[in-house]
XYZ file of C-alpha atoms in Angstrom:
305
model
C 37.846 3.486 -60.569
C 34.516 2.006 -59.893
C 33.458 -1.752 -60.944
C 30.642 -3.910 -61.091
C 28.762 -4.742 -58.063
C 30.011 -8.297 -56.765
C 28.730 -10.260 -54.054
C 30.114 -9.945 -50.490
C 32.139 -12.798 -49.951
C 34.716 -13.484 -46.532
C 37.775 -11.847 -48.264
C 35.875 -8.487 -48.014
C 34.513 -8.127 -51.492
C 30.977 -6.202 -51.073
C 28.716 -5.013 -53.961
C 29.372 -1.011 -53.176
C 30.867 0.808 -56.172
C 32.275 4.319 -55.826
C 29.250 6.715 -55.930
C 29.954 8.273 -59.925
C 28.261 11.841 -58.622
C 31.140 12.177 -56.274
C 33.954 11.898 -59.785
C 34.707 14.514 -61.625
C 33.953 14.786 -65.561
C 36.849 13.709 -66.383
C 37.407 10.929 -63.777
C 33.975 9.447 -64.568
C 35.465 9.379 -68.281
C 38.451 7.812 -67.083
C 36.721 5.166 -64.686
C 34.242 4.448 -67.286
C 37.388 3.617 -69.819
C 39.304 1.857 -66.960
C 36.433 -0.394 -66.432
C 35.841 -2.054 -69.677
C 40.274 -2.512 -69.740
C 39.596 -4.480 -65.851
C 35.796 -6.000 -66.720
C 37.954 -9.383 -67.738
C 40.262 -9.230 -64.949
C 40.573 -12.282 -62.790
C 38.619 -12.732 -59.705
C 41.328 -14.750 -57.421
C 44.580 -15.811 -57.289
C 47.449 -13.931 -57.463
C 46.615 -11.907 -60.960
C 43.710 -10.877 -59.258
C 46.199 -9.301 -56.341
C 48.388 -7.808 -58.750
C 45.315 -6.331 -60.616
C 44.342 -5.176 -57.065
C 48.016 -3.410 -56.402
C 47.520 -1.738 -59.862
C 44.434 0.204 -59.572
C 45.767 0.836 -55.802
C 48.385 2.742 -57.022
C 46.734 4.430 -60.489
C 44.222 5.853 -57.952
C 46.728 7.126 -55.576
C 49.182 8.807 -58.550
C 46.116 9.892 -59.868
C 44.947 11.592 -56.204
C 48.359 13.107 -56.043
C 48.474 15.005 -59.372
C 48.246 18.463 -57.876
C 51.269 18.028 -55.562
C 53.584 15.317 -57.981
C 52.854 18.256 -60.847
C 54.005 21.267 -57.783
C 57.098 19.465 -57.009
C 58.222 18.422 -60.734
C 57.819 22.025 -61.011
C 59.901 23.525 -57.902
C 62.686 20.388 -59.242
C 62.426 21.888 -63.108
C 63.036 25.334 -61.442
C 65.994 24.594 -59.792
C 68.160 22.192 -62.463
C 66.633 24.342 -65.847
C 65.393 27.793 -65.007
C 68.459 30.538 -65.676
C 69.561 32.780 -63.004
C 69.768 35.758 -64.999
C 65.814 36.382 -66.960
C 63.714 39.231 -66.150
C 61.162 36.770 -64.363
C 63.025 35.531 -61.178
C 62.598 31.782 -60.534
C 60.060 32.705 -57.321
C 57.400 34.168 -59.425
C 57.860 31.639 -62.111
C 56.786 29.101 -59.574
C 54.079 30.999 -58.371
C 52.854 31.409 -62.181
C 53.569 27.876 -62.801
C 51.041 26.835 -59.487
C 48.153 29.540 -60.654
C 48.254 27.760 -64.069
C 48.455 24.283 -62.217
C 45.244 25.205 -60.305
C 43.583 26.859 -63.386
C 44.186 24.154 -65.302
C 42.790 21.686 -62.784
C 39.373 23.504 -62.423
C 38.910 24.182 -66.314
C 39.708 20.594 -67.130
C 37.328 19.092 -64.528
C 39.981 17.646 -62.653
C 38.992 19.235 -59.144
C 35.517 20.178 -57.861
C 34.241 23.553 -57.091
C 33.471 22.065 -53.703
C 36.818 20.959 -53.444
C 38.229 24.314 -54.143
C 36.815 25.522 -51.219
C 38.929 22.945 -48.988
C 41.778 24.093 -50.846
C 41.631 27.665 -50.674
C 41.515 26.847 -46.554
C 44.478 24.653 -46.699
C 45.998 27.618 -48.696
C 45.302 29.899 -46.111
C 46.160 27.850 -43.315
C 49.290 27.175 -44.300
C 50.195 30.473 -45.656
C 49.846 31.685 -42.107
C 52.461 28.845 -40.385
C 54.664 29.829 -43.173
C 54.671 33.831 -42.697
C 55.060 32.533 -38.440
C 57.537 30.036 -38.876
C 59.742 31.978 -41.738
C 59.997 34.795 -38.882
C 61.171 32.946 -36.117
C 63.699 31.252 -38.194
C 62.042 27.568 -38.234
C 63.294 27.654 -42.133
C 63.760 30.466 -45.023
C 63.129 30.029 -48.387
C 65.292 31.097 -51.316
C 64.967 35.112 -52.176
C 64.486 36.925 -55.295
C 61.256 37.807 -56.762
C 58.199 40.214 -55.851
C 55.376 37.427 -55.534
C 56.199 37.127 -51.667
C 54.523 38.337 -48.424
C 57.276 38.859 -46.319
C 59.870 35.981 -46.595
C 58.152 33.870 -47.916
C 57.369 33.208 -51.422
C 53.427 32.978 -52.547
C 54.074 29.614 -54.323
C 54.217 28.015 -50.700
C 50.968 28.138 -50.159
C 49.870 26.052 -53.295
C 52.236 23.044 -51.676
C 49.755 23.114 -48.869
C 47.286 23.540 -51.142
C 48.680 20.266 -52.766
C 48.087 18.484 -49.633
C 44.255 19.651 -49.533
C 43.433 18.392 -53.445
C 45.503 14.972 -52.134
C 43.123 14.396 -49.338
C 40.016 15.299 -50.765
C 40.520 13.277 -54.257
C 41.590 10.148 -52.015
C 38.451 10.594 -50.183
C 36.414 10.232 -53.334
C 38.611 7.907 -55.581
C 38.290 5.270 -52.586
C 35.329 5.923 -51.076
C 36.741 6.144 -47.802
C 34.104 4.959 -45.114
C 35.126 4.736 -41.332
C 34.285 2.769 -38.131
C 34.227 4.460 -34.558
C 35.216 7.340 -36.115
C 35.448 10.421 -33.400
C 32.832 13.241 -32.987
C 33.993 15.794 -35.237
C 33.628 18.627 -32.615
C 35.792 16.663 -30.464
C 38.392 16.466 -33.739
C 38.222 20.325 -34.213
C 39.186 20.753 -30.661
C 42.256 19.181 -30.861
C 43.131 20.050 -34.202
C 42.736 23.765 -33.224
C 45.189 22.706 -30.772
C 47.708 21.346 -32.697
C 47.421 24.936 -35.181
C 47.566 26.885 -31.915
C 50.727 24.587 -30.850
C 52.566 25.189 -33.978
C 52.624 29.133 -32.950
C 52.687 28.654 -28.791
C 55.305 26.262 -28.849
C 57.921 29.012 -29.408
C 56.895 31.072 -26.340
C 55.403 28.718 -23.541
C 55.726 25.295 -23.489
C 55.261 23.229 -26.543
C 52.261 20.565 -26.179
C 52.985 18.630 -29.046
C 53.638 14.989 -27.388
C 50.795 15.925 -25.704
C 48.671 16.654 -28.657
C 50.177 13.732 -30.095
C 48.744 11.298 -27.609
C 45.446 13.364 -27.824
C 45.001 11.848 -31.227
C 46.205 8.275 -30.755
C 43.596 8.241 -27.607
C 40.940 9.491 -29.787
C 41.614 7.700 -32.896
C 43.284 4.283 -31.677
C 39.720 2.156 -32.577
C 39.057 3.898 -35.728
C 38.935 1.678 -39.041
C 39.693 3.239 -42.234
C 38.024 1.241 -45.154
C 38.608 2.026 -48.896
C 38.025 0.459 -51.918
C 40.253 -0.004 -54.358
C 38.739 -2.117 -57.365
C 36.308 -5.856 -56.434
C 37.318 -5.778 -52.524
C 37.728 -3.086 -49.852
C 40.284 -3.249 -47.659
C 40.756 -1.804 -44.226
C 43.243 0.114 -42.500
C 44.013 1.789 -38.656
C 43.576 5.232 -39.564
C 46.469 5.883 -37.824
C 48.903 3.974 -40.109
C 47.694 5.715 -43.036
C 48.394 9.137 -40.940
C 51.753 7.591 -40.578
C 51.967 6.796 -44.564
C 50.786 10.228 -45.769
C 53.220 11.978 -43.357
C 56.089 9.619 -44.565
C 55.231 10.575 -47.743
C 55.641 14.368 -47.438
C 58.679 14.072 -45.657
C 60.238 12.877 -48.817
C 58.577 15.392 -50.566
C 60.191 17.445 -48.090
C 63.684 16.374 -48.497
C 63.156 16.726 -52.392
C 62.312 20.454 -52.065
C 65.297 21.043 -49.557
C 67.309 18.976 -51.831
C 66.456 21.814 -54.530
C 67.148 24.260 -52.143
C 63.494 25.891 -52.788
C 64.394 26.072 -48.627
C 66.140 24.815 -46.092
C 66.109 23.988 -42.173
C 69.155 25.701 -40.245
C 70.967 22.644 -40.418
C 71.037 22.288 -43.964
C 72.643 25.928 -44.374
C 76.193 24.326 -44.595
C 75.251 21.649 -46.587
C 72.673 19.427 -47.695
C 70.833 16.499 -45.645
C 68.407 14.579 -44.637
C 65.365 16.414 -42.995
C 65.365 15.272 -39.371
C 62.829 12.392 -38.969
C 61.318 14.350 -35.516
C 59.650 16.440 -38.357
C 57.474 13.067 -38.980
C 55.605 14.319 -35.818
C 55.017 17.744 -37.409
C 53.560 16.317 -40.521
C 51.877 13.765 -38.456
C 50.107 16.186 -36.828
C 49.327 18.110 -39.741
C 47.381 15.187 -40.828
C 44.866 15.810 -38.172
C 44.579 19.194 -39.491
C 44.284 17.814 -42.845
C 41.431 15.220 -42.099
C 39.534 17.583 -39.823
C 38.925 20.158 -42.678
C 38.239 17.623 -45.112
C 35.435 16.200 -42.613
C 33.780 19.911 -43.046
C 33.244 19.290 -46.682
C 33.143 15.167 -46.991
C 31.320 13.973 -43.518
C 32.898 10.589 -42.450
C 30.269 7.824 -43.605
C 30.118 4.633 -42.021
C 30.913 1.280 -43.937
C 27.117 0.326 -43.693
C 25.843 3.579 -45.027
C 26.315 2.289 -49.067
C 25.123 4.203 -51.925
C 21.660 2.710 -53.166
């Protein structure tokens, strides 16, 4: 949600407002409808913080509607569907994300240049799963047709899910970023950690050391985003950290389902290990790197006109 300009004051208000060419039809409806409900909100105090916390978290629900909608869908499947109908639950979800996605382009909701990041994230992550499925890393649930190998097509759309999060959180708060790395330089090592993910089961696996690669190379960069009258800053780092915190739960919701499981959740249910934090920490630098192909990292000073 964008607002009107206000003056740049020492708690870190400035007078950008989220460019409205980079919303969607639908968000620019919404934003426009959001900002006539905020135009009398306070300016200080601790209303003005709670209005503040709001929006924060209206824009992040709002930048996780492809993957909250996937995994309300994989939970539906497992508590409602029936065992015994012609279509087995497997190709229901896969139905179920096609008409997610569908529904998400027709209704304005995602970009066509957006699509593009997700159809790579798709990809991407179809490959680790057909890799990681085979060597036993985790299986998935059987039964349906919709499936390369072991593993079911609807996977790919919770990667997918991952891809529309980061690129709608990109726009909706106009990330901007200080000392951020030469993007050649964050290919490299994101290359690595994809390569890594593969290697690690047949030489030796690199991942603390592509894990200190990117806190080296990242430790001084400054994530700012606005949320509604002020923009705040963050270590990008931490809000690797948060996203990858995030999808563990996620994580532990789907195994909780049973839509898979690790090997040491075949006799029974629990937690995902927390080493897998590292994994999806990692990811992230996947995740940001591709995004950085479509959205180019802008720096704080380089506001809209």
């Amino acid at each position: 949600m964008s607002e009107p300009p206000t003056p740049a004051d020492g708690a870190g208000r400035d007078a950008r407002r989220v460019d409205q060419h980079e919303l969607t039809v639908v968000e620019r409806w919404i934003d426009d409808r959001a900002n006539r409900l905020l135009r009398e909100a306070p300016d200080g105090g601790a209303r003005a913080k709670a209005v503040e916390f709001l929006v924060f978290g209206a824009k992040q629900a709002w930048a996780c509607i492809f993957g909250a909608a996937m995994l309300a869908v994989i939970v539906a499947a497992r508590l409602w569907y029936p065992d015994d109908v012609w279509l087995a639950r497997n190709d229901a979800l896969v139905v179920a994300a096609i008409v997610i996605q569908v529904v998400m382009i027709v209704t304005r909701l995602e970009t066509g240049r957006e699509l593009w990041v997700i159809v790579l994230f798709h990809v991407v992550g179809t490959g680790m799963e057909l890799f990681k499925t085979g060597v036993g890393s985790w299986e998935y649930d059987g039964g349906g047709v919709l499936h390369l190998g072991a593993v079911p097509l609807y996977t790919g759309f919770m990667y997918a899910a991952v891809g529309s999060y980061m690129v709608r959180v990109y726009r909706l708060f106009d990330l901007r970023f200080d000392r951020y790395p030469r993007v050649w330089l964050t290919t490299i090592i994101a290359a690595g950690i994809y390569v890594n993910f593969f290697s690690q089961h047949f030489i030796v696996d690199l991942r603390w050391v592509l894990l200190a690669s990117v806190l080296v190379v990242f430790t001084r960069t400054m994530m700012h985003f606005r949320v509604f009258r002020r923009t705040h800053r963050m270590p990008v780092l931490v809000a690797f950290l948060l996203v990858a915190c995030f999808i563990w739960i996620a994580e532990n919701v789907g195994t909780i389902t049973g839509a898979w499981l690790y090997p040491n959740q075949e006799d029974g249910w629990q937690l995902v290990p927390l080493t897998k934090l590292v994994s999806w920490f990692l990811l992230m630098m996947i995740s940001v790197v591709m995004v950085t192909w479509v959205y180019p990292p802008k720096r704080p000073d380089r506001l809209p006109t």
